[in-house]
Amino acid sequence: MENKTIARTLRLLSQLMEIHNENPFKVKSFSSAAYTVDKLPYPLSKKTLAEIEKISGIGKSTSAKVWELLQTGKLQELEDFRNRTPEGIIEIMSIKGLGPKKILVIWKDLEIENLGELLYACNENRLIEAKGFGLKTQEEIKKAIEFKMASSGRFLYAHVQELAEQVLAGLKQVFPSQQMSFTGPYRRKCEIIDSIGILIAAPLSDNVYERINAISELAVTEKTENTLTAVSPAGMTLHISFCKEDDFVKELLIQTGSSDHIEELTRRLNNSIPPAATETEIYSKAGLPFIEPELREGHAEFSMAEAGKLPQLLEHGHLNGVLHCHSTWSDGVNTLREMAEHCRDELSLQYLGISDHSKTAFYAKGLSEERVLAQHDEIAQLNQELAPFKIFKGIESDILFDGSLDYSPEILATFDFVVASIHSVFRMSEEKATSRLIKAIENPYTTILGHPTGRLLLARNGYPVDFKKVIDACAANGVVIEINANPLRLDMDWRWHQYAIEKGVMLSVNPDAHSNKGFNDTHYGVLAARKGGVSPMNCLNALNLDEISSFFKGKRLVN
């Protein structure tokens, strides 16, 4: 066993001991020994126990630990601390700049137990006011986590979009007159991207190889007859393919769709996709209308196309307002006025649905009953000043473990709308999670079911849910389901959007914004909605001000 491994083990033991409030003297002793071992000019593995005990900076008690590690390959005391510590906390300890004191705040005060939750908390600006943190520290942690997540070779769409556009712009300078386009999962707007595909109507030559190698610091790692594979500094793989100009449309279609989609389309074209001037022409030869790239997943797009039921997909311009937003009343960074004026003046929207955290979310300065009423007074005043723009009085009410919401009916009745969400106790069976959600859905004051599974992409699986039962309950109770637009969530998953639409359930693209900058996430929610086949008529916040006012009023009258 190498000295660095021994030092790393002792350092981890000292950190875990500090987190668990063990004897400070022992903590310092193991920490110092780790430093000493790491700097030794000779391997400890070749020393006897007696020789190790004599090394300055290690000491007798620590020597016993080193010897145990050398003889058995592990430390029992370390294993005991590991068993008392969530695995996600140990992973968080690998983030640069986070010592035991900060990790203790993250774990115990903020109740965060893995990297995904920590990244989401950074997006919500929850670390800014936590003890020992601040805006600069929060941004450093966020960047470190994103880098660590990227090292797995999988990326969120939102995290690769800037790189993809930069590379495409660079390629257009190299090939100013040739056709080119994104392909594959990136063109289909998949939520998780393993690689970026680009197709160019040009021959692959050695000159091209050299010029591409200089774009955005790309490093070309492989060359085949028609494809270059390159890697970005962040670890994203790009496959840049080349084809004849006459074959561009055909190849674009083939390289865009999922394998299931292309297999079915090929079958309908007598096992051969022909060259064509447009993709629409190819689909027409198969007896089908044009199928948007986002839908080409091999799910229900062919049956919908045959039945003439392909939707007019939602576009960002269809949205007339935003719901599910957090201000400085809870854990947001912008005031109500700032958010409202930004929506009105910068985004040209008609309304804002504020929904700060409810009282159970103490970590996010959740609103007590008294503060709810005070916020409503401010909203009334702002609505007079900002008319015809309107702020709707909402709340993100926590769904408690028994499925109830954390306010009384009297308080819930004061809101224009209520987003019901789970924020605690995620370890549940499918039966428990489903019954918990359904009870919240059946609450007459629930308007929108927020991020239904609690998932954090590439970081935390959502709790298991019987979606058919949950969606059926929403249909029976007139409850809208959220498409949480935060690129870490995109929850409800697009694969369930069509089932919801078939049941008559409205969907709402909600940014879950904790700042004015957070409104930009609506972009990713719209992309997810498009993949799910959502049209403006199925989207709550595509309603104009009069329409959504009537919708909220109708929901309240039912109560």
XYZ file of N, CA, C and O in Angstrom, residues 103-271:
676
model
N -19.149 21.142 5.989
C -19.922 19.938 5.672
C -20.942 19.663 6.773
O -22.074 19.234 6.497
N -20.581 19.944 7.990
C -21.517 19.747 9.102
C -22.719 20.678 8.963
O -23.861 20.283 9.229
N -22.468 21.907 8.525
C -23.569 22.852 8.285
C -24.462 22.335 7.159
O -25.694 22.369 7.250
N -23.822 21.852 6.088
C -24.574 21.323 4.943
C -25.454 20.151 5.364
O -26.632 20.075 4.993
N -24.892 19.251 6.143
C -25.596 18.026 6.526
C -26.652 18.285 7.590
O -27.825 17.951 7.422
N -26.241 18.899 8.669
C -27.135 19.022 9.820
C -28.069 20.235 9.747
O -29.242 20.129 10.098
N -27.539 21.367 9.301
C -28.377 22.581 9.272
C -29.253 22.652 8.022
O -30.438 22.978 8.101
N -28.644 22.349 6.862
C -29.387 22.442 5.607
C -30.047 21.121 5.218
O -30.815 21.072 4.248
N -29.729 20.055 5.933
C -30.306 18.724 5.698
C -30.081 18.250 4.262
O -30.958 17.688 3.606
N -28.870 18.471 3.771
C -28.454 18.030 2.438
C -27.569 16.807 2.597
O -26.654 16.800 3.422
N -27.826 15.772 1.776
C -27.093 14.522 1.976
C -26.406 13.983 0.727
O -25.870 12.882 0.749
N -26.412 14.713 -0.393
C -25.656 14.250 -1.552
C -25.327 15.424 -2.478
O -25.833 16.538 -2.299
N -24.476 15.151 -3.462
C -23.997 16.215 -4.346
C -25.118 16.867 -5.132
O -25.118 18.081 -5.343
N -26.070 16.065 -5.587
C -27.175 16.623 -6.358
C -27.988 17.605 -5.550
O -28.353 18.682 -6.039
N -28.284 17.243 -4.307
C -29.035 18.139 -3.430
C -28.238 19.412 -3.156
O -28.801 20.505 -3.076
N -26.915 19.266 -3.032
C -26.068 20.433 -2.775
C -26.040 21.358 -3.989
O -26.118 22.586 -3.849
N -25.952 20.788 -5.186
C -25.968 21.607 -6.390
C -27.303 22.324 -6.527
O -27.352 23.510 -6.865
N -28.390 21.621 -6.232
C -29.707 22.245 -6.319
C -29.832 23.365 -5.288
O -30.409 24.412 -5.561
N -29.275 23.147 -4.103
C -29.303 24.184 -3.074
C -28.525 25.421 -3.522
O -28.913 26.549 -3.236
N -27.422 25.206 -4.253
C -26.669 26.340 -4.805
C -27.533 27.097 -5.812
O -27.539 28.331 -5.835
N -28.263 26.365 -6.630
C -29.146 27.013 -7.607
C -30.251 27.805 -6.917
O -30.745 28.802 -7.450
N -30.657 27.340 -5.735
C -31.697 28.025 -4.972
C -31.134 29.120 -4.075
O -31.870 29.771 -3.338
N -29.793 29.291 -4.103
C -29.109 30.300 -3.275
C -29.289 30.045 -1.782
O -29.279 30.980 -0.981
N -29.427 28.786 -1.406
C -29.619 28.459 0.000
C -28.332 28.536 0.808
O -28.376 28.606 2.036
N -27.167 28.522 0.130
C -25.904 28.541 0.863
C -25.462 29.950 1.221
O -24.608 30.129 2.088
N -26.045 30.943 0.550
C -25.567 32.318 0.733
C -25.624 32.754 2.187
O -24.695 33.381 2.707
N -26.704 32.423 2.875
C -26.878 32.891 4.253
C -26.515 31.840 5.293
O -26.668 32.074 6.485
N -26.057 30.674 4.850
C -25.663 29.631 5.795
C -24.350 30.020 6.476
O -23.501 30.709 5.899
N -24.178 29.588 7.704
C -22.998 29.938 8.498
C -21.719 29.477 7.807
O -21.566 28.313 7.445
N -20.793 30.435 7.594
C -19.504 30.113 7.009
C -19.484 30.132 5.496
O -18.458 29.838 4.880
N -20.620 30.468 4.874
C -20.694 30.492 3.419
C -20.932 31.923 2.931
O -20.911 32.865 3.686
N -21.195 32.051 1.650
C -21.463 33.346 1.034
C -21.614 33.130 -0.455
O -21.484 32.005 -0.949
N -21.863 34.201 -1.193
C -22.100 34.079 -2.628
C -20.887 33.511 -3.355
O -21.021 32.622 -4.205
N -19.696 33.992 -3.031
C -18.486 33.531 -3.706
C -18.247 32.048 -3.439
O -17.957 31.274 -4.362
N -18.392 31.640 -2.173
C -18.193 30.229 -1.820
C -19.225 29.361 -2.528
O -18.907 28.278 -3.032
N -20.464 29.841 -2.578
C -21.519 29.081 -3.234
C -21.194 28.852 -4.710
O -21.369 27.739 -5.229
N -20.711 29.894 -5.393
C -20.379 29.767 -6.809
C -19.214 28.814 -7.025
O -19.197 28.036 -7.990
N -18.226 28.846 -6.136
C -17.083 27.935 -6.244
C -17.523 26.490 -6.059
O -17.064 25.581 -6.766
N -18.413 26.271 -5.093
C -18.921 24.920 -4.850
C -19.718 24.438 -6.054
O -19.580 23.284 -6.490
N -20.538 25.305 -6.604
C -21.359 24.950 -7.762
C -20.481 24.516 -8.937
O -20.737 23.489 -9.580
N -19.431 25.286 -9.223
C -18.540 24.949 -10.329
C -17.813 23.631 -10.065
O -17.634 22.822 -10.986
N -17.397 23.407 -8.822
C -16.689 22.168 -8.484
C -17.591 20.948 -8.657
O -17.155 19.903 -9.149
N -18.850 21.086 -8.265
C -19.781 19.962 -8.401
C -20.062 19.671 -9.871
O -20.074 18.513 -10.303
N -20.281 20.727 -10.659
C -20.552 20.537 -12.085
C -19.367 19.863 -12.768
O -19.543 18.989 -13.625
N -18.142 20.234 -12.371
C -16.959 19.606 -12.950
C -16.886 18.135 -12.558
O -16.582 17.265 -13.381
N -17.189 17.832 -11.314
C -17.138 16.449 -10.831
C -18.193 15.594 -11.535
O -17.929 14.456 -11.930
N -19.403 16.148 -11.697
C -20.468 15.411 -12.378
C -20.089 15.154 -13.835
O -20.364 14.087 -14.381
N -19.442 16.126 -14.448
C -19.062 15.989 -15.851
C -18.007 14.915 -16.047
O -17.923 14.301 -17.113
N -17.209 14.655 -15.029
C -16.136 13.673 -15.157
C -16.662 12.264 -15.377
O -15.920 11.367 -15.754
N -17.946 12.059 -15.152
C -18.542 10.741 -15.379
C -18.825 10.511 -16.860
O -19.199 9.412 -17.267
N -18.671 11.558 -17.686
C -18.899 11.427 -19.112
C -20.329 11.693 -19.531
O -20.674 11.593 -20.713
N -21.183 12.040 -18.580
C -22.569 12.350 -18.891
C -22.850 13.786 -18.441
O -22.368 14.215 -17.393
N -23.618 14.512 -19.235
C -23.835 15.926 -18.974
C -25.317 16.255 -19.071
O -26.059 15.645 -19.849
N -25.740 17.249 -18.314
C -27.066 17.805 -18.510
C -27.060 18.616 -19.799
O -26.063 19.265 -20.136
N -28.172 18.593 -20.515
C -28.282 19.367 -21.755
C -27.888 20.824 -21.505
O -27.154 21.426 -22.295
N -28.359 21.377 -20.390
C -28.099 22.787 -20.091
C -26.613 23.081 -19.936
O -26.163 24.195 -20.202
N -25.853 22.078 -19.505
C -24.430 22.305 -19.249
C -23.574 22.182 -20.508
O -22.399 22.549 -20.487
N -24.131 21.655 -21.599
C -23.343 21.508 -22.819
C -23.824 22.436 -23.930
O -23.188 22.531 -24.973
N -24.928 23.128 -23.705
C -25.509 23.946 -24.767
C -24.538 25.032 -25.239
O -24.372 25.244 -26.442
N -23.891 25.702 -24.314
C -22.970 26.779 -24.688
C -21.807 26.232 -25.517
O -21.426 26.796 -26.540
N -21.229 25.106 -25.069
C -20.131 24.489 -25.817
C -20.592 24.092 -27.214
O -19.901 24.344 -28.205
N -21.761 23.457 -27.298
C -22.270 22.995 -28.591
C -22.409 24.153 -29.569
O -22.000 24.056 -30.740
N -22.975 25.251 -29.098
C -23.179 26.399 -29.979
C -21.835 27.019 -30.385
O -21.681 27.491 -31.520
N -20.870 27.032 -29.475
C -19.548 27.566 -29.798
C -18.871 26.732 -30.880
O -18.283 27.265 -31.826
N -18.959 25.412 -30.735
C -18.334 24.526 -31.715
C -19.006 24.680 -33.077
O -18.331 24.757 -34.111
N -20.339 24.736 -33.099
C -21.046 24.889 -34.370
C -20.663 26.213 -35.043
O -20.447 26.259 -36.263
N -20.559 27.273 -34.246
C -20.157 28.571 -34.803
C -18.745 28.499 -35.375
O -18.464 29.063 -36.444
N -17.858 27.795 -34.686
C -16.487 27.631 -35.189
C -16.448 26.829 -36.475
O -15.694 27.154 -37.407
N -17.276 25.782 -36.558
C -17.317 24.954 -37.766
C -17.880 25.742 -38.951
O -17.469 25.539 -40.092
N -18.800 26.646 -38.676
C -19.370 27.458 -39.756
C -18.331 28.418 -40.331
O -18.426 28.825 -41.487
N -17.335 28.776 -39.533
C -16.240 29.591 -40.056
C -15.321 28.756 -40.932
O -14.770 29.234 -41.921
N -15.153 27.474 -40.566
C -14.314 26.577 -41.360
C -15.015 26.187 -42.656
O -14.390 26.056 -43.712
N -16.348 25.996 -42.573
C -17.157 25.592 -43.730
C -18.265 26.624 -43.950
O -19.438 26.367 -43.678
N -17.939 27.819 -44.415
C -18.916 28.910 -44.482
C -20.095 28.676 -45.424
O -21.148 29.276 -45.256
N -19.936 27.802 -46.406
C -21.008 27.625 -47.394
C -21.635 26.237 -47.368
O -22.557 25.963 -48.140
N -21.159 25.360 -46.472
C -21.685 23.998 -46.426
C -22.850 23.882 -45.436
O -22.896 24.592 -44.426
N -23.764 22.965 -45.751
C -24.851 22.669 -44.823
C -24.281 21.940 -43.603
O -23.388 21.102 -43.737
N -24.814 22.238 -42.437
C -24.418 21.503 -41.234
C -25.518 21.602 -40.199
O -26.344 22.530 -40.206
N -25.538 20.634 -39.297
C -26.582 20.611 -38.271
C -26.157 19.704 -37.129
O -25.357 18.780 -37.310
N -26.720 19.965 -35.955
C -26.590 19.017 -34.856
C -27.357 17.751 -35.210
O -28.332 17.773 -35.988
N -26.958 16.639 -34.624
C -27.646 15.364 -34.804
C -27.815 14.693 -33.446
O -27.457 15.254 -32.411
N -28.365 13.496 -33.449
C -28.414 12.649 -32.265
C -29.195 13.216 -31.098
O -30.091 14.062 -31.264
N -28.857 12.769 -29.890
C -29.588 13.195 -28.689
C -29.605 14.699 -28.488
O -30.570 15.234 -27.955
N -28.542 15.380 -28.918
C -28.531 16.829 -28.733
C -29.603 17.483 -29.601
O -30.328 18.364 -29.138
N -29.730 17.055 -30.845
C -30.774 17.633 -31.701
C -32.164 17.234 -31.203
O -33.119 17.993 -31.357
N -32.281 16.067 -30.595
C -33.573 15.636 -30.044
C -33.867 16.306 -28.706
O -34.887 16.048 -28.094
N -32.935 17.125 -28.208
C -33.101 17.868 -26.958
C -33.293 16.933 -25.760
O -34.115 17.183 -24.878
N -32.508 15.852 -25.739
C -32.565 14.929 -24.608
C -32.036 15.616 -23.355
O -31.139 16.463 -23.427
N -32.565 15.243 -22.199
C -32.196 15.916 -20.957
C -30.784 15.577 -20.495
O -30.141 16.359 -19.802
N -30.287 14.391 -20.889
C -28.928 13.976 -20.547
C -28.190 13.665 -21.840
O -28.695 12.949 -22.705
N -26.994 14.216 -21.981
C -26.225 14.099 -23.218
C -24.917 13.365 -22.947
O -24.147 13.742 -22.068
N -24.681 12.292 -23.700
C -23.409 11.561 -23.602
C -22.396 12.053 -24.634
O -21.188 11.921 -24.437
N -22.895 12.580 -25.747
C -22.010 13.115 -26.780
C -22.820 14.069 -27.670
O -24.044 13.986 -27.723
N -22.121 14.952 -28.343
C -22.747 15.901 -29.267
C -22.419 15.467 -30.689
O -21.248 15.264 -31.025
N -23.447 15.318 -31.510
C -23.239 14.951 -32.907
C -23.432 16.146 -33.823
O -24.350 16.949 -33.632
N -22.564 16.285 -34.815
C -22.676 17.345 -35.821
C -22.415 16.724 -37.198
O -21.462 15.954 -37.365
N -23.264 17.054 -38.147
C -23.119 16.553 -39.518
C -22.796 17.716 -40.444
O -23.435 18.768 -40.373
N -21.806 17.505 -41.342
C -21.378 18.545 -42.283
C -21.387 17.977 -43.699
O -20.876 16.878 -43.944
N -21.968 18.723 -44.623
C -21.985 18.305 -46.031
C -20.674 18.741 -46.685
O -20.605 19.757 -47.386
N -19.620 17.970 -46.424
C -18.296 18.297 -46.958
C -17.422 17.051 -46.849
O -17.676 16.166 -46.013
N -16.369 16.961 -47.651
C -15.450 15.821 -47.532
C -14.525 15.997 -46.330
O -14.227 17.121 -45.914
N -14.101 14.899 -45.763
C -13.166 14.934 -44.637
C -11.742 14.886 -45.186
O -11.330 13.907 -45.803
N -10.979 15.957 -44.966
C -9.602 16.017 -45.460
C -8.652 16.304 -44.314
O -9.064 16.677 -43.214
N -7.350 16.142 -44.566
C -6.350 16.410 -43.531
C -6.375 17.865 -43.098
O -6.156 18.188 -41.930
N -6.633 18.763 -44.021
C -6.723 20.184 -43.700
C -7.853 20.451 -42.704
O -7.720 21.240 -41.782
N -8.977 19.748 -42.910
C -10.114 19.866 -41.997
C -9.720 19.408 -40.612
O -10.040 20.034 -39.593
N -8.986 18.306 -40.539
C -8.538 17.738 -39.265
C -7.793 18.783 -38.452
O -8.056 18.981 -37.263
N -6.860 19.468 -39.084
C -6.039 20.448 -38.381
C -6.871 21.636 -37.906
O -6.698 22.128 -36.787
N -7.796 22.103 -38.729
C -8.578 23.295 -38.395
C -9.594 23.007 -37.296
O -9.844 23.850 -36.435
N -10.169 21.813 -37.300
C -11.119 21.451 -36.248
C -10.402 21.296 -34.915
O -10.930 21.627 -33.856
N -9.192 20.823 -34.959
C -8.420 20.612 -33.734
C -8.222 21.907 -32.959
O -7.956 21.887 -31.751
N -8.367 23.056 -33.637
C -8.128 24.354 -32.990
C -9.410 25.004 -32.480
O -9.358 26.029 -31.818
N -10.563 24.407 -32.796
C -11.832 25.012 -32.402
C -12.120 24.751 -30.926
O -12.154 23.604 -30.481
N -12.339 25.810 -30.153
C -12.724 25.703 -28.738
C -11.834 24.747 -27.958
O -12.304 24.018 -27.085
N -10.556 24.710 -28.327
C -9.584 23.855 -27.641
C -9.967 22.378 -27.710
O -9.668 21.599 -26.812
N -10.627 21.998 -28.806
C -10.982 20.590 -28.974
C -9.724 19.768 -29.240
O -8.794 20.235 -29.899
N -9.731 18.542 -28.753
C -8.635 17.623 -29.019
C -9.192 16.450 -29.805
O -10.002 15.674 -29.282
N -8.815 16.329 -31.072
C -9.288 15.220 -31.904
C -8.596 13.938 -31.449
O -7.370 13.863 -31.409
N -9.390 12.953 -31.099
C -8.838 11.713 -30.537
C -8.929 10.523 -31.483
O -8.238 9.528 -31.292
N -9.785 10.626 -32.514
C -9.956 9.490 -33.414
C -10.439 9.973 -34.769
O -11.209 10.938 -34.873
N -9.997 9.300 -35.811
C -10.409 9.646 -37.166
C -10.751 8.373 -37.917
O -9.967 7.428 -37.967
N -11.972 8.322 -38.475
C -12.358 7.217 -39.341
C -12.602 7.792 -40.729
O -12.304 8.971 -40.982
N -13.164 7.002 -41.618
C -13.332 7.445 -43.008
C -14.192 8.698 -43.116
O -13.884 9.602 -43.905
N -15.272 8.770 -42.300
C -16.202 9.895 -42.417
C -16.451 10.647 -41.111
O -17.325 11.515 -41.078
N -15.726 10.340 -40.069
C -16.024 10.932 -38.759
C -14.758 11.277 -37.989
O -13.792 10.507 -37.974
N -14.800 12.433 -37.357
C -13.771 12.809 -36.386
C -14.396 12.777 -35.000
O -15.505 13.274 -34.796
N -13.692 12.213 -34.046
C -14.130 12.243 -32.651
C -13.200 13.178 -31.900
O -11.972 13.054 -32.001
N -13.781 14.127 -31.188
C -12.989 15.108 -30.443
C -13.521 15.207 -29.024
O -14.668 14.837 -28.736
N -12.674 15.704 -28.136
C -13.045 15.859 -26.729
C -12.772 17.292 -26.303
O -11.719 17.855 -26.620
N -13.733 17.895 -25.588
C -13.571 19.257 -25.089
C -12.770 19.232 -23.797
O -12.618 18.177 -23.167
N -12.256 20.390 -23.348
C -11.515 20.428 -22.075
C -12.336 19.926 -20.892
O -11.784 19.413 -19.917
N -13.669 20.049 -20.953
C -14.520 19.595 -19.853
C -14.836 18.106 -19.939
O -15.474 17.551 -19.043
N -14.397 17.458 -21.026
C -14.617 16.021 -21.140
C -15.787 15.617 -22.011
O -16.117 14.432 -22.102
N -16.431 16.540 -22.681
C -17.544 16.221 -23.565
C -17.015 15.687 -24.895
O -16.138 16.278 -25.507
N -17.577 14.566 -25.339
C -17.197 13.957 -26.613
C -18.061 14.521 -27.742
O -19.278 14.646 -27.593
N -17.432 14.857 -28.847
C -18.148 15.328 -30.037
C -17.829 14.403 -31.202
O -16.663 14.041 -31.415
N -18.865 14.017 -31.943
C -18.691 13.215 -33.151
C -19.064 14.096 -34.341
O -20.228 14.459 -34.519
N -18.075 14.464 -35.130
C -18.280 15.341 -36.276
C -18.213 14.485 -37.531
O -17.153 13.965 -37.889
N -19.379 14.331 -38.179
C -19.480 13.459 -39.348
C -19.517 14.273 -40.634
O -19.967 15.423 -40.648
N -19.069 13.638 -41.730
C -18.999 14.294 -43.035
C -19.715 13.428 -44.064
O -19.703 12.202 -43.979
N -20.366 14.079 -45.004
C -21.079 13.334 -46.035
C -21.132 14.148 -47.326
O -20.831 15.350 -47.338
N -21.560 13.495 -48.418
C -21.761 14.204 -49.675
C -22.953 15.153 -49.546
O -23.901 14.864 -48.810
N -22.914 16.232 -50.289
C -23.981 17.230 -50.193
C -25.342 16.642 -50.534
O -26.348 16.953 -49.893
N -25.370 15.734 -51.553
C -26.639 15.129 -51.955
C -27.207 14.196 -50.888
O -28.414 13.909 -50.897
N -26.366 13.725 -49.982
C -26.809 12.795 -48.946
C -27.086 13.474 -47.606
O -27.425 12.805 -46.628
N -26.948 14.804 -47.568
C -27.012 15.494 -46.276
C -28.345 15.277 -45.563
O -28.370 14.910 -44.383
N -29.449 15.496 -46.228
C -30.764 15.383 -45.579
C -31.002 13.960 -45.106
O -31.480 13.729 -43.991
N -30.689 13.002 -45.963
C -30.846 11.590 -45.589
C -30.019 11.256 -44.356
O -30.507 10.651 -43.395
N -28.757 11.651 -44.359
C -27.878 11.350 -43.224
C -28.308 12.103 -41.965
O -28.217 11.592 -40.856
N -28.787 13.342 -42.148
C -29.268 14.127 -41.004
C -30.412 13.402 -40.319
O -30.446 13.288 -39.081
N -31.339 12.892 -41.112
C -32.477 12.175 -40.539
C -32.015 10.903 -39.833
O -32.434 10.617 -38.701
N -31.149 10.143 -40.495
C -30.673 8.876 -39.922
C -29.909 9.109 -38.625
O -30.070 8.371 -37.646
N -29.068 10.151 -38.601
C -28.226 10.381 -37.431
C -28.952 11.130 -36.312
O -28.416 11.266 -35.214
N -30.182 11.588 -36.579
C -30.940 12.317 -35.554
C -31.816 11.387 -34.728
O -31.809 11.443 -33.497
N -32.600 10.545 -35.375
C -33.579 9.730 -34.663
C -32.961 8.651 -33.804
O -31.830 8.210 -34.037
N -33.722 8.211 -32.795
C -33.286 7.063 -31.992
C -33.277 5.828 -32.887
O -33.885 5.818 -33.972
N -32.621 4.775 -32.442
C -32.550 3.557 -33.255
C -33.938 2.994 -33.520
O -34.228 2.507 -34.617
N -34.832 3.073 -32.519
C -36.195 2.567 -32.698
C -36.948 3.374 -33.755
O -37.683 2.819 -34.569
N -36.770 4.692 -33.731
C -37.454 5.547 -34.696
C -36.973 5.247 -36.117
O -37.790 5.087 -37.039
N -35.667 5.172 -36.293
C -35.117 4.945 -37.630
C -35.477 3.554 -38.138
O -35.771 3.365 -39.328
N -35.478 2.590 -37.262
C -35.845 1.228 -37.669
C -37.279 1.185 -38.191
O -37.562 0.581 -39.239
N -38.213 1.844 -37.483
C -39.609 1.846 -37.911
C -39.778 2.649 -39.203
O -40.527 2.235 -40.110
N -39.108 3.787 -39.304
C -39.211 4.595 -40.518
C -38.653 3.835 -41.722
O -39.236 3.849 -42.817
N -37.532 3.147 -41.532
C -36.924 2.370 -42.619
C -37.873 1.275 -43.082
O -38.015 1.016 -44.289
N -38.533 0.633 -42.152
C -39.495 -0.422 -42.498
C -40.617 0.141 -43.369
O -41.032 -0.487 -44.349
N -41.083 1.336 -43.023
C -42.172 1.956 -43.772
C -41.725 2.436 -45.157
O -42.549 2.738 -46.011
N -40.422 2.537 -45.361
C -39.870 2.979 -46.647
C -39.257 1.819 -47.419
O -38.308 1.996 -48.192
N -39.789 0.627 -47.182
C -39.321 -0.577 -47.880
C -37.830 -0.821 -47.656
O -37.081 -1.157 -48.586
N -37.430 -0.593 -46.376
C -36.074 -0.912 -45.918
C -34.972 -0.069 -46.549
O -33.809 -0.477 -46.560
